[in-house]
Structures are given as C-alpha cells and as structure tokens.
Short mmCIF file of C-alpha atoms in Angstrom, two decimals:
data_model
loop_
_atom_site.label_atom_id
_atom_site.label_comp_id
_atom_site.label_asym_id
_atom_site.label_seq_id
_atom_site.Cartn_x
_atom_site.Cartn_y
_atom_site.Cartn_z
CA UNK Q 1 -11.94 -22.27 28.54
CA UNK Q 2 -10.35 -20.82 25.50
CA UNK Q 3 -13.07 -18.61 23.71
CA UNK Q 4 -14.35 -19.59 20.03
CA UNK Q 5 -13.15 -16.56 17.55
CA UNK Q 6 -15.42 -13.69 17.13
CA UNK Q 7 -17.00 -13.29 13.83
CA UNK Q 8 -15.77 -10.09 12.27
CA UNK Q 9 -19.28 -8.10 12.54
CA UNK Q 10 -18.29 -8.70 16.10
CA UNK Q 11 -15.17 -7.33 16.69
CA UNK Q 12 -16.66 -4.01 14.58
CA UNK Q 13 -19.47 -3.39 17.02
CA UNK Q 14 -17.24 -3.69 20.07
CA UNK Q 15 -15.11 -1.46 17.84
CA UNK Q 16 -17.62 1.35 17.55
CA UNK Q 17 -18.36 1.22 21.10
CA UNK Q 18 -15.31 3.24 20.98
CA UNK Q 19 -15.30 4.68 17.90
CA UNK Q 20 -14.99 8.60 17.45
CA UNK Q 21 -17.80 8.49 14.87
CA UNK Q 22 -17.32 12.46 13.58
CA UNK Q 23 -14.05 11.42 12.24
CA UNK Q 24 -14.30 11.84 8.19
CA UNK Q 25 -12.20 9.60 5.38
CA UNK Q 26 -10.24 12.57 4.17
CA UNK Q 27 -9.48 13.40 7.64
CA UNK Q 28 -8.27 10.19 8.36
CA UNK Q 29 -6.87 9.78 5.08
CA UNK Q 30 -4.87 13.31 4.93
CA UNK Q 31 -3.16 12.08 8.50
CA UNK Q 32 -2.30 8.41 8.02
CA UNK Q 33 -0.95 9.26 4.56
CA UNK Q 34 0.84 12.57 4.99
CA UNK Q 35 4.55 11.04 5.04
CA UNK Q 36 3.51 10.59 1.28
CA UNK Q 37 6.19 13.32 -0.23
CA UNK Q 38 3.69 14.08 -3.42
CA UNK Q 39 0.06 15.62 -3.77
CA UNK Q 40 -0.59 12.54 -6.32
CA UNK Q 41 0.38 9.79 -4.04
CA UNK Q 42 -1.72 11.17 -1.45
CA UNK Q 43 -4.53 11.48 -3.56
CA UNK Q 44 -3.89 7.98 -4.51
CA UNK Q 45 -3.78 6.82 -1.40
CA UNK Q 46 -6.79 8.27 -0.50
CA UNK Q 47 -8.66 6.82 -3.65
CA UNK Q 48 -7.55 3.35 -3.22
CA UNK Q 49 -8.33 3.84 0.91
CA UNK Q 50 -12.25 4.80 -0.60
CA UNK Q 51 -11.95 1.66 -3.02
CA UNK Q 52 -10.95 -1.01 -0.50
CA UNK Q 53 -13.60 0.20 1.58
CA UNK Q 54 -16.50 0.74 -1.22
CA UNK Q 55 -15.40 -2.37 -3.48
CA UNK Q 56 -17.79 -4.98 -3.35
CA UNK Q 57 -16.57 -8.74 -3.10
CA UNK Q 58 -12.67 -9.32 -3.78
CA UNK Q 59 -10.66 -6.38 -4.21
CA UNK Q 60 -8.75 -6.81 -7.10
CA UNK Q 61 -7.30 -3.10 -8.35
CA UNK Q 62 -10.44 -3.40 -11.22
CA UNK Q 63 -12.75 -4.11 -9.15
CA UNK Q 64 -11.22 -1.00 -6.65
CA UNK Q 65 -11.03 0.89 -9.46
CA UNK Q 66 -14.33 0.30 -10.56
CA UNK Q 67 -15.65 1.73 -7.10
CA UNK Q 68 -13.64 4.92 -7.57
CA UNK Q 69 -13.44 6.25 -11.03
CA UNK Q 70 -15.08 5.44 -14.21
CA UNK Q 71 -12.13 6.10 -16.23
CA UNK Q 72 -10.46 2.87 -17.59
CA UNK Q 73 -6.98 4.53 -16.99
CA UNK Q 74 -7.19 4.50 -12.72
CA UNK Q 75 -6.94 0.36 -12.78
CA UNK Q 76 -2.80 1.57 -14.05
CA UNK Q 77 -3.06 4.65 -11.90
CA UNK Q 78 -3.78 2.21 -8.94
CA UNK Q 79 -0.98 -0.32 -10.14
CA UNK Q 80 1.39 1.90 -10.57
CA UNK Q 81 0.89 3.77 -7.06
CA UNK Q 82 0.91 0.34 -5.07
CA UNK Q 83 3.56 -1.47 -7.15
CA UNK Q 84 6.20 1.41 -8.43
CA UNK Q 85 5.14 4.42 -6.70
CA UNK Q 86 7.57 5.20 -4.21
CA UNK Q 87 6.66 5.48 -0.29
CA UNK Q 88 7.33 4.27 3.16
CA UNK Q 89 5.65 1.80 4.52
CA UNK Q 90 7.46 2.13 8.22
CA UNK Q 91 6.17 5.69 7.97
CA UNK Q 92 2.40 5.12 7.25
CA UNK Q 93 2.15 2.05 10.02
CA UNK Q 94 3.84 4.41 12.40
CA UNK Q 95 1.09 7.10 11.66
CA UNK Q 96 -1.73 3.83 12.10
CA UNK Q 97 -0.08 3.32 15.48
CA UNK Q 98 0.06 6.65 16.84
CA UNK Q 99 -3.14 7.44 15.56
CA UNK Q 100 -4.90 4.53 17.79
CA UNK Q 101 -2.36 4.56 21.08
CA UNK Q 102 -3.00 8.57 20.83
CA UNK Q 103 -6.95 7.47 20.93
CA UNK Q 104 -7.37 4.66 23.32
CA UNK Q 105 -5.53 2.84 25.94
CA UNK Q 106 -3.46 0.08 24.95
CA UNK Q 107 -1.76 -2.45 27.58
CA UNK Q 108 -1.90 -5.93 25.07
CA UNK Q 109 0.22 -6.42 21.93
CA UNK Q 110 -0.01 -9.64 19.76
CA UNK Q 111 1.84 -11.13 17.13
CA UNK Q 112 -0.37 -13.05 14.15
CA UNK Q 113 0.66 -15.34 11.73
CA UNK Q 114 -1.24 -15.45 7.92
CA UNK Q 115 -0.72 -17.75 5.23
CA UNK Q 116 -1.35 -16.70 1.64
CA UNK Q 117 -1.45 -19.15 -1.08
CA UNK Q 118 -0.25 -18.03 -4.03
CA UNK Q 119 0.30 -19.72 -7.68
CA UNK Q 120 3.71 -20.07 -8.90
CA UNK Q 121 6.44 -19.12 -7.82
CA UNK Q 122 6.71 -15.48 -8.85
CA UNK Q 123 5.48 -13.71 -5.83
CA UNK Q 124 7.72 -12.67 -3.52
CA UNK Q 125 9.03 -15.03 -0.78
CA UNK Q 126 6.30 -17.69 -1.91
CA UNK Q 127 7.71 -21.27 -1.02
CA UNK Q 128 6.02 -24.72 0.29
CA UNK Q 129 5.01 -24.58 3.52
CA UNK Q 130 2.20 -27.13 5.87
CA UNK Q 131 -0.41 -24.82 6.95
CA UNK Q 132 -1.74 -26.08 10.53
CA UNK Q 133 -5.36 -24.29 9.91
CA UNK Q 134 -5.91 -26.38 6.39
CA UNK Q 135 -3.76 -29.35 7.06
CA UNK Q 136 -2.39 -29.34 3.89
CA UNK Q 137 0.97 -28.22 2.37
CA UNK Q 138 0.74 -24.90 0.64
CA UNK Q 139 2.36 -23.01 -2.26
CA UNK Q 140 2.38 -19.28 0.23
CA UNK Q 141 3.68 -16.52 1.30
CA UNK Q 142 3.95 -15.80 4.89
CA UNK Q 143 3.20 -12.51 6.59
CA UNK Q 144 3.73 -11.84 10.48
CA UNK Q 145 1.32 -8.98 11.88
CA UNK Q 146 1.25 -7.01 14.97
CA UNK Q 147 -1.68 -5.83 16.52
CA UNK Q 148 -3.38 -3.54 19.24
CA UNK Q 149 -5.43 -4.57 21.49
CA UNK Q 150 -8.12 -1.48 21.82
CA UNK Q 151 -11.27 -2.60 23.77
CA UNK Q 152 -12.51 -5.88 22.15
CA UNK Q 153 -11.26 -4.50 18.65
CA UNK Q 154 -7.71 -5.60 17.18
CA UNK Q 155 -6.16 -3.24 15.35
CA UNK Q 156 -2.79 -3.95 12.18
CA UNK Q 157 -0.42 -2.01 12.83
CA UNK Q 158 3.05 -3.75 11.23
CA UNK Q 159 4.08 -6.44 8.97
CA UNK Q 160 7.01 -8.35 8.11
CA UNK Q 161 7.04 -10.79 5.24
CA UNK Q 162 8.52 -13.99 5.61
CA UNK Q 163 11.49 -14.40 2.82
CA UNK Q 164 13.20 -17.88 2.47
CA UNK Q 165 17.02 -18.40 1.97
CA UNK Q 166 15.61 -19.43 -1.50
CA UNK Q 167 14.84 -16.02 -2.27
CA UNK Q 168 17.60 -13.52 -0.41
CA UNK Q 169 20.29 -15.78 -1.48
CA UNK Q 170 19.25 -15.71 -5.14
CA UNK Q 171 20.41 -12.60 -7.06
CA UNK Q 172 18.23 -13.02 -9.97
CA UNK Q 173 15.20 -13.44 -7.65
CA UNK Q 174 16.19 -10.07 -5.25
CA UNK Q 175 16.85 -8.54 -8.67
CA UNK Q 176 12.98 -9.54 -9.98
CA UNK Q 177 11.37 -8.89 -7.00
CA UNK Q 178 12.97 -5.48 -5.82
CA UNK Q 179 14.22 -7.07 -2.53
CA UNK Q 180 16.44 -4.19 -1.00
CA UNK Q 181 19.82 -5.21 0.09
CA UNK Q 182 19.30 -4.63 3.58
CA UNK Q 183 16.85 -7.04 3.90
CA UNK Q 184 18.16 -10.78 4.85
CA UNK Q 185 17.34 -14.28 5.86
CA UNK Q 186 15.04 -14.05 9.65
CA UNK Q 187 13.52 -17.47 10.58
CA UNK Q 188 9.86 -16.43 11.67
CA UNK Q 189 10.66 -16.01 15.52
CA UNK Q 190 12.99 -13.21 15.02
CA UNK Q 191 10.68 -11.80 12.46
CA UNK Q 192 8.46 -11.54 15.61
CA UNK Q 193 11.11 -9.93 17.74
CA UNK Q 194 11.54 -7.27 14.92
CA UNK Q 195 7.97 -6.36 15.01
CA UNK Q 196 7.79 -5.79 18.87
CA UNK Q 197 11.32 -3.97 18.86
CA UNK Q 198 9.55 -1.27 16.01
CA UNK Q 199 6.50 -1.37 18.07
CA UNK Q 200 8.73 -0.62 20.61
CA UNK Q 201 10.39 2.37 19.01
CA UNK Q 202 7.17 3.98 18.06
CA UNK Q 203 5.19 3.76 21.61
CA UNK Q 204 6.43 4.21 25.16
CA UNK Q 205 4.46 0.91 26.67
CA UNK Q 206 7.27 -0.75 29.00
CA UNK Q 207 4.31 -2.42 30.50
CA UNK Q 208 2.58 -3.97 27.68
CA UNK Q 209 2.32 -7.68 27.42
CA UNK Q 210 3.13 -9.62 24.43
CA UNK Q 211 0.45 -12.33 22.98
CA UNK Q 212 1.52 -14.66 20.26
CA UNK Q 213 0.54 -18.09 19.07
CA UNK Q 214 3.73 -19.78 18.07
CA UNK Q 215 2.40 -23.13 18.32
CA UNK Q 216 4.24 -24.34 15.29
CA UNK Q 217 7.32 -22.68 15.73
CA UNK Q 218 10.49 -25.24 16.84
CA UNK Q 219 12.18 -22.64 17.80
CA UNK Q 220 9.86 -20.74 20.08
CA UNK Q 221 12.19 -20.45 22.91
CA UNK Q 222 14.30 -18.10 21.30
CA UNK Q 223 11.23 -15.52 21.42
CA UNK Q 224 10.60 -16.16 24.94
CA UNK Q 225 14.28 -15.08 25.48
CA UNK Q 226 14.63 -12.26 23.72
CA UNK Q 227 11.52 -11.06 24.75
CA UNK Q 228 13.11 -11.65 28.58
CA UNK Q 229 15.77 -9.92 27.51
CA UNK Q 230 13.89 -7.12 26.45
CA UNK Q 231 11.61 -7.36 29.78
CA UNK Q 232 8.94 -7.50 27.79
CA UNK Q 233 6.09 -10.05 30.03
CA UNK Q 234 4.55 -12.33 27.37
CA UNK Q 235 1.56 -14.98 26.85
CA UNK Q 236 2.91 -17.13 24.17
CA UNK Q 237 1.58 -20.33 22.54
CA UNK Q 238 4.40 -23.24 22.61
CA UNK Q 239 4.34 -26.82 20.74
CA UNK Q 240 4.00 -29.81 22.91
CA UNK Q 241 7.78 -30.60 22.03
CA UNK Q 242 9.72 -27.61 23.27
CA UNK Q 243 11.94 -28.44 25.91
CA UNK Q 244 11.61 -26.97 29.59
CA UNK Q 245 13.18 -27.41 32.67
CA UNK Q 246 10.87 -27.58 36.01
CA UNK Q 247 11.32 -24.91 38.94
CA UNK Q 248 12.59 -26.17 41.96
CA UNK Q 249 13.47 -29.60 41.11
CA UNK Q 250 16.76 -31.37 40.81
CA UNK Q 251 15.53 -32.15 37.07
CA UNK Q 252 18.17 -34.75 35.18
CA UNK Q 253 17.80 -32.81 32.39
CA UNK Q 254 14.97 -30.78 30.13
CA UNK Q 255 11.80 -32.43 29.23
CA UNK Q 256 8.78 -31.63 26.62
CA UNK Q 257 5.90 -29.33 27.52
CA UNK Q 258 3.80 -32.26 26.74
CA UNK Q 259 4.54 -34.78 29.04
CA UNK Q 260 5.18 -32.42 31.55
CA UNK Q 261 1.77 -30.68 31.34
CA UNK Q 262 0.15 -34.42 31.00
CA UNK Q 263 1.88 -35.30 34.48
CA UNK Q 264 0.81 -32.61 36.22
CA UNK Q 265 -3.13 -33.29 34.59
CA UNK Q 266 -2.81 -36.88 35.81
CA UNK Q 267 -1.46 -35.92 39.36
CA UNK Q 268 -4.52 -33.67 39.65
CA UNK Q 269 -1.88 -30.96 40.65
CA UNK Q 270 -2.28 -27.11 40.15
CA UNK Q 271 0.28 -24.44 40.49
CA UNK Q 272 0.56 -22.33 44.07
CA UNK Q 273 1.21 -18.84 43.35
CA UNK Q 274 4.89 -17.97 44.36
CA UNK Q 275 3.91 -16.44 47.40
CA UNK Q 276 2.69 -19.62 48.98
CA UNK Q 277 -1.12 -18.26 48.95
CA UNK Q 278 -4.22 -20.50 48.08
CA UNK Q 279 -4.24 -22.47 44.57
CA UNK Q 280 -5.89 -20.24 41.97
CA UNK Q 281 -9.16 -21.87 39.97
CA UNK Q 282 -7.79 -21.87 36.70
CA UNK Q 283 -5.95 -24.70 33.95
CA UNK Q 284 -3.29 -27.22 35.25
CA UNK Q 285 0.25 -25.34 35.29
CA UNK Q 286 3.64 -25.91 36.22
CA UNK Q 287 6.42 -23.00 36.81
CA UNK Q 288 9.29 -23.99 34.50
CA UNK Q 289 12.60 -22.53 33.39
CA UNK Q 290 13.64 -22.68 29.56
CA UNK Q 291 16.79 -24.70 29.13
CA UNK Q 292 20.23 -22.46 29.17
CA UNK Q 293 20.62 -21.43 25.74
CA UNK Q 294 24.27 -22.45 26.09
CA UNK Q 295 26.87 -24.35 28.04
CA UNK Q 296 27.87 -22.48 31.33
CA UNK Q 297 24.98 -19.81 31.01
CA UNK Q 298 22.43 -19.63 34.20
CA UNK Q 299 18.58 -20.02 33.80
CA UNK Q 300 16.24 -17.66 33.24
CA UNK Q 301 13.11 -16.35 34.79
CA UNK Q 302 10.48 -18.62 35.77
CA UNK Q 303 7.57 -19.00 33.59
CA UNK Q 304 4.07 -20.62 33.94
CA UNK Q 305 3.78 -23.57 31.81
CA UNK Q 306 -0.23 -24.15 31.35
CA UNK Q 307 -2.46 -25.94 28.85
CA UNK Q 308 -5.72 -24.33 27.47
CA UNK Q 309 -9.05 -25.85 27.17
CA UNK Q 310 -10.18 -27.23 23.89
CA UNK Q 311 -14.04 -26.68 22.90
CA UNK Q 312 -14.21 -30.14 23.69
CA UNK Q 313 -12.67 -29.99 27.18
CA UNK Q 314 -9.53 -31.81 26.63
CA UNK Q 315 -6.29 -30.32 26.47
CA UNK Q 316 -5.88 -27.78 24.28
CA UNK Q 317 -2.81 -25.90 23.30
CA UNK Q 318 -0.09 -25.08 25.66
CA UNK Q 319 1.53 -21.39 26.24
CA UNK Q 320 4.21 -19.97 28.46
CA UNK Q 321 3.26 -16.78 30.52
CA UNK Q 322 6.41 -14.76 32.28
CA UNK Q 323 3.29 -13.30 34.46
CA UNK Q 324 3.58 -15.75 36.80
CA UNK Q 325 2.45 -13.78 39.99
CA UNK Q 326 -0.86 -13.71 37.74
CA UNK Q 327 -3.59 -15.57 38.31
CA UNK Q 328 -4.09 -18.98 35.61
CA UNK Q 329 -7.56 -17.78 35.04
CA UNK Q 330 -6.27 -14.59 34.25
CA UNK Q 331 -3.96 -15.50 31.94
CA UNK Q 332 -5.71 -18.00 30.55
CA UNK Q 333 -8.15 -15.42 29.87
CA UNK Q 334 -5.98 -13.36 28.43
CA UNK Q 335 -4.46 -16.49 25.67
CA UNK Q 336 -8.17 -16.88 24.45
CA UNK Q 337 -7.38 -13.21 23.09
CA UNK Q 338 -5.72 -15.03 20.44
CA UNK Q 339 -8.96 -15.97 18.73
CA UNK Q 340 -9.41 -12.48 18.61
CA UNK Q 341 -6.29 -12.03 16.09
CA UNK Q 342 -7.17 -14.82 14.09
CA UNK Q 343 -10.84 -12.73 13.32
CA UNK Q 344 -8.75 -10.17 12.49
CA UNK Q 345 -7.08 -11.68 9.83
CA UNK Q 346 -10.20 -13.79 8.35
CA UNK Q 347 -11.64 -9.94 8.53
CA UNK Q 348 -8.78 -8.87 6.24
CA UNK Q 349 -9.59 -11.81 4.08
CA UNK Q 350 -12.32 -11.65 3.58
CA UNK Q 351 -13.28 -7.78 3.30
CA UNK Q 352 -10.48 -6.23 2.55
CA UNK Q 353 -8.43 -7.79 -0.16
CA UNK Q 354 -5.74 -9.44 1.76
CA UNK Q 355 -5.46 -12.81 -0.72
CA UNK Q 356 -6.28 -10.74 -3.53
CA UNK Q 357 -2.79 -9.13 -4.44
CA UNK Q 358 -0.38 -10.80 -6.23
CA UNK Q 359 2.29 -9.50 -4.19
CA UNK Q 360 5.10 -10.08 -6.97
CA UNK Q 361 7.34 -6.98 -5.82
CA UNK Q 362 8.67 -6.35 -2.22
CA UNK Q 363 7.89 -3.30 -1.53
CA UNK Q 364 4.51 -3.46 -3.81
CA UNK Q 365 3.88 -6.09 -0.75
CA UNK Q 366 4.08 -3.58 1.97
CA UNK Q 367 2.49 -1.16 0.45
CA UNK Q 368 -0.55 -3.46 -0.12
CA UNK Q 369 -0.74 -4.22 3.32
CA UNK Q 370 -0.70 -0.56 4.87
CA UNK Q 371 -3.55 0.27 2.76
CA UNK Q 372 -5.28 -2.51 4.06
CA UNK Q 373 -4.17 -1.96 7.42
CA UNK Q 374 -5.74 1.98 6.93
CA UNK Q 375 -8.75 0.61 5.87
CA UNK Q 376 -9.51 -1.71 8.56
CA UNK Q 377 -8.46 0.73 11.21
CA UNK Q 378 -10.58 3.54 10.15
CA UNK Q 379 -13.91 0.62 9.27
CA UNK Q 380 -13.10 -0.20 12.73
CA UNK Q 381 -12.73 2.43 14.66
CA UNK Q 382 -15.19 4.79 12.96
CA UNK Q 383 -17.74 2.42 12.02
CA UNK Q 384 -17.58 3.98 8.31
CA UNK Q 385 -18.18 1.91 5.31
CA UNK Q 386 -19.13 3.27 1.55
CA UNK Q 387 -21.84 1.69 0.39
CA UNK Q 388 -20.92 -0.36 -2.38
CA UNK Q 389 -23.88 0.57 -5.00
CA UNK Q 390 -22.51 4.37 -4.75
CA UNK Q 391 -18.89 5.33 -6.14
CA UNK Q 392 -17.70 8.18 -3.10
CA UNK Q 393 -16.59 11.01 -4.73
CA UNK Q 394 -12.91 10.27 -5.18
CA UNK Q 395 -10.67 11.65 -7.81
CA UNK Q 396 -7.12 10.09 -9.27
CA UNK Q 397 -4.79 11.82 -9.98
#
C-alpha cells in the first residue's frame, strides 16, 4: 500500500538520525558557496543562507533581511545579490551534491514536479497550466527538482525551470527576463532527462535507480527510453492512457495501461518472476514492452507494469519499473518513496520561501532556488535552525 506523505518534522528527525551535528553554518556555508568568485557574494550568500533559516513565516527578502541586519539598506543588498549578482548556479548544486553523496550512501534518485502560482505574467516562464494536486487551472511557473535519497531524508540537489515556446520564442520576453541564448524550448520529460544526465556528470552511481511521478505527462514514454538508453533502472509513475505492448503475446497492436492493468485485476492474475519461481505477494502486474518509437525499430526491455494501492484500497496510480527481476512488493515499496518528495517540496513551501520569490529574471530564479536548496540541506542534515526571536550574527557586505 502506497504510504501517506510524511509531514516535514518527519523527514527532519529521520534526517538527524544521520546528521553530523558538529558541522557549523559558516562551515557549511564557506564550502557550498566557495565557487562564488568575490568575498561579498560569499558573504551574501552566507547572510541570506542565516535569513532563510532564521526568518520567521514567509521569506520575503524584508522579512530575510529583517532576520539578518538592522540596516534598511541589506533588503537591496539581498536583491541585488539574488537578482543581478553574478554566480553559478550549476556550480553551487554541484557543491550540495557532493557534499551529501561524499556523506552518506546514496542508491535512489527522484525527479519532483512543483507548481508555483504566480500573478501576471511577468515572471519568468509563467503560463496556464491544470494543476492535478488543486484541480484547478493555474497562472504558474513550473520547476522540475532532483533529489537524494539519504536515509528517510530527501535532499534538492538540481532544478530546471519549465519555459514555454511562449517565452524562448519571444525576443522581447528573453530580452526582459535575461533568458540566455543557450537555453531553448524542453517539454517537461526531457527537462527530466537533463537533470539525471547532470546528476550523472557530477556522481559516479551507474547503479542508482531513478523515481519519478510522471503521472500527467503524455509523453512519459520518452523518459522511460532514454532512461533505457542510458541504462539507468527506473520506478516511474505513468497515466492510465500511455500505450504498452504485453510480453509474450502475439498483441494486435498497443493498448492503455489502464485497461490492461484492470484485466489483469479482474483475472485475479499476478506476475511470475522471469525465472519461473513462485508469484511474489505484492500489487497486480503485467511485464510489458513500450511500443517501438518508430517504424522498423525492435522493442525494448521488458518492464513491470503495476498499479499502486490507493488509501482507500482501490487502484491507485500506475508506474513502470525496468527492475523487473525485483520483487512487486519491493518495488512497490520503493514508488511509495514518492510521497517522500512531495514532503519535500510542501517543506520548501512552507519553511523556506519557495512561493515567496517573484522569480521575474532567469537566472535570479536559479539562484533563488540554490539558496533554498542550501538551506534545507544543511536544516536537514544538521538539525540546525536559528531561532527566529534572535538575529545570528551575520554581516552584509
């Protein structure tokens, strides 16, 4: 049965369980943030790092401010260092991600999806968009995240910022918004790939598995193959209308997930193992092939097709697993992990400020989201928080 998300207080206790508690803020700060070319950026950095995490309530940069520095000039010191100020974000979330594989074990990678409504339509990539979660059609942005799995704890450690044809293909708009020329049109599933071929780049994990709930993404199937062809083994939520092709069957064509899956419930059938052993206790599943993706090209591997349980026992979403000498308990364990994510970024939410930018500027985007990304990795993992009735004893520049 799929597990109910963790509340956030959660997934920090597991978190300290591991934590290296001796590990100071400037220590943390001076490593994470030491691509960061001048003294004043770093010192920035490290303010806004002690502001996110002291702030009380939403962290707009005056109420950060406020935590930091009682001079009225730091709310445009702040600005200016997250909006103008210029720094890599690749290099800081590389620093994040060595900094936890270095520290812990890590054999699970997921992909999240966040929505973040927005007003108007000055912020970067914000367009109209039906959010599953609310129901309801939204005026957003859309941010893809990639996580390590560390213990029970989740840590950020990429982005990638969904940007509609609207935007790229608009001068004025890239002009406005400081979108770099390098940076085109990507429906959301190759945003995805990108993020697992940099998390690729930056960690030497041939063997870690790929989690992602794509449930709403059409065109899901060309993750699954590029993953494949990056022999990267992956749990990944499908919609009930993506087309398979069943294993071993002289098929007349490809079918949906959904009646597939419902077949197989109403047959009362399980999946044998490949090997011929005993059925596995575990969900209904089906081995399945995705369709060609063209004329004249062969299948590819076989995945497990399988259905999740909802809270209420009925069928609940349905995923496709390449770790099909697994067993579907095992697995099926492992797709509940996805309610992990989603605490993650309901964490980010709600403590650390990640509605509460405006997000007008591309690269002011990314830079807003490593500094969240620093803060929740070092709340995490080192079980640190300011208190917010004391300012720490941070210094702009």
């Amino acid at each position: 049965m799929e597990t109910a998300p963790p509340h956030s207080s959660s997934l920090h206790r597991h978190a300290t369980d591991i934590a290296d508690s001796d590990v100071t803020l400037e220590q943390f700060s001076s490593t994470i943030f030491k691509s960061l070319r001048r003294i004043d950026q770093r010192k920035c950095a490290h303010a806004y790092l002690g502001g996110l995490l002291a702030a009380p309530g939403k962290k707009t940069l005056r109420r950060i401010a406020a935590a930091i520095s009682r001079d009225p000039s730091a709310v445009q010191s702040l600005r200016q260092f997250v909006s103008l100020s210029p720094w890599n974000f690749d290099d800081v979330m590389e620093e994040i991600t060595h900094w936890v594989a270095h520290r812990h074990p890590v054999t699970l990678w997921s992909i999240g999806r966040t929505v973040l409504p927005k007003r108007g339509d000055k912020s970067v990539g914000v367009h109209r968009r039906f959010d599953l979660h609310s129901g309801r059609t939204l005026n957003c942005q859309l941010g893809l995240g990639s996580f390590l799995h560390v213990g029970a704890a989740q840590i950020p450690v990429d982005w990638s910022l969904y940007v509609p044809r609207a935007w790229t293909q608009d001068p004025e708009r890239r002009h406005d918004a400081r979108i770099p020329d390098s940076e085109q049109y990507l429906p959301t599933w190759a945003h995805a790939l990108r993020l697992v071929d940099r998390l690729s780049a930056r960690l030497d994990s041939p063997s870690a598995v790929v989690l992602a709930d794509m449930s709403n993404e059409a065109d899901v199937g060309y993750l699954v193959r590029g993953l494949a062809m990056r022999r990267r083994d992956v749990v990944v939520a499908v919609p009930p209308q993506v087309a398979v092709l069943p294993a071993g069957e002289a098929s007349p064509g490809p079918v949906s997930a959904g009646s597939l899956l419902r077949g197989q419930v109403l047959e009362g059938d399980g999946l044998a193992p490949p090997d011929g052993s005993p059925r596995a206790s575990g969900p209904p599943s089906v081995l399945v092939h995705l369709p060609a993706g063209s004329p004249g090209h062969s299948l590819g591997p076989a995945y497990r097709l399988f259905a999740s349980a909802s809270d209420t026992g009925s069928t609940g979403r349905l995923w496709l697993t390449s770790l099909v000498h697994h067993s579907p308990a095992a697995v099926a364990a492992t797709a509940a992990r996805t309610s992990g994510t989603t605490a993650v970024l309901d964490a980010l939410r709600q403590d650390f400020g990640l509605l509460d930018f405006a997000g007008r500027s591309f690269p002011g985007w990314y830079h807003h989201m490593a500094l969240i990304s620093a803060a929740y990795t070092f709340r995490d993992l080192h079980g640190a928080i300011a208190p917010a009735h004391r300012r720490p004893a941070l210094r702009l520049p």
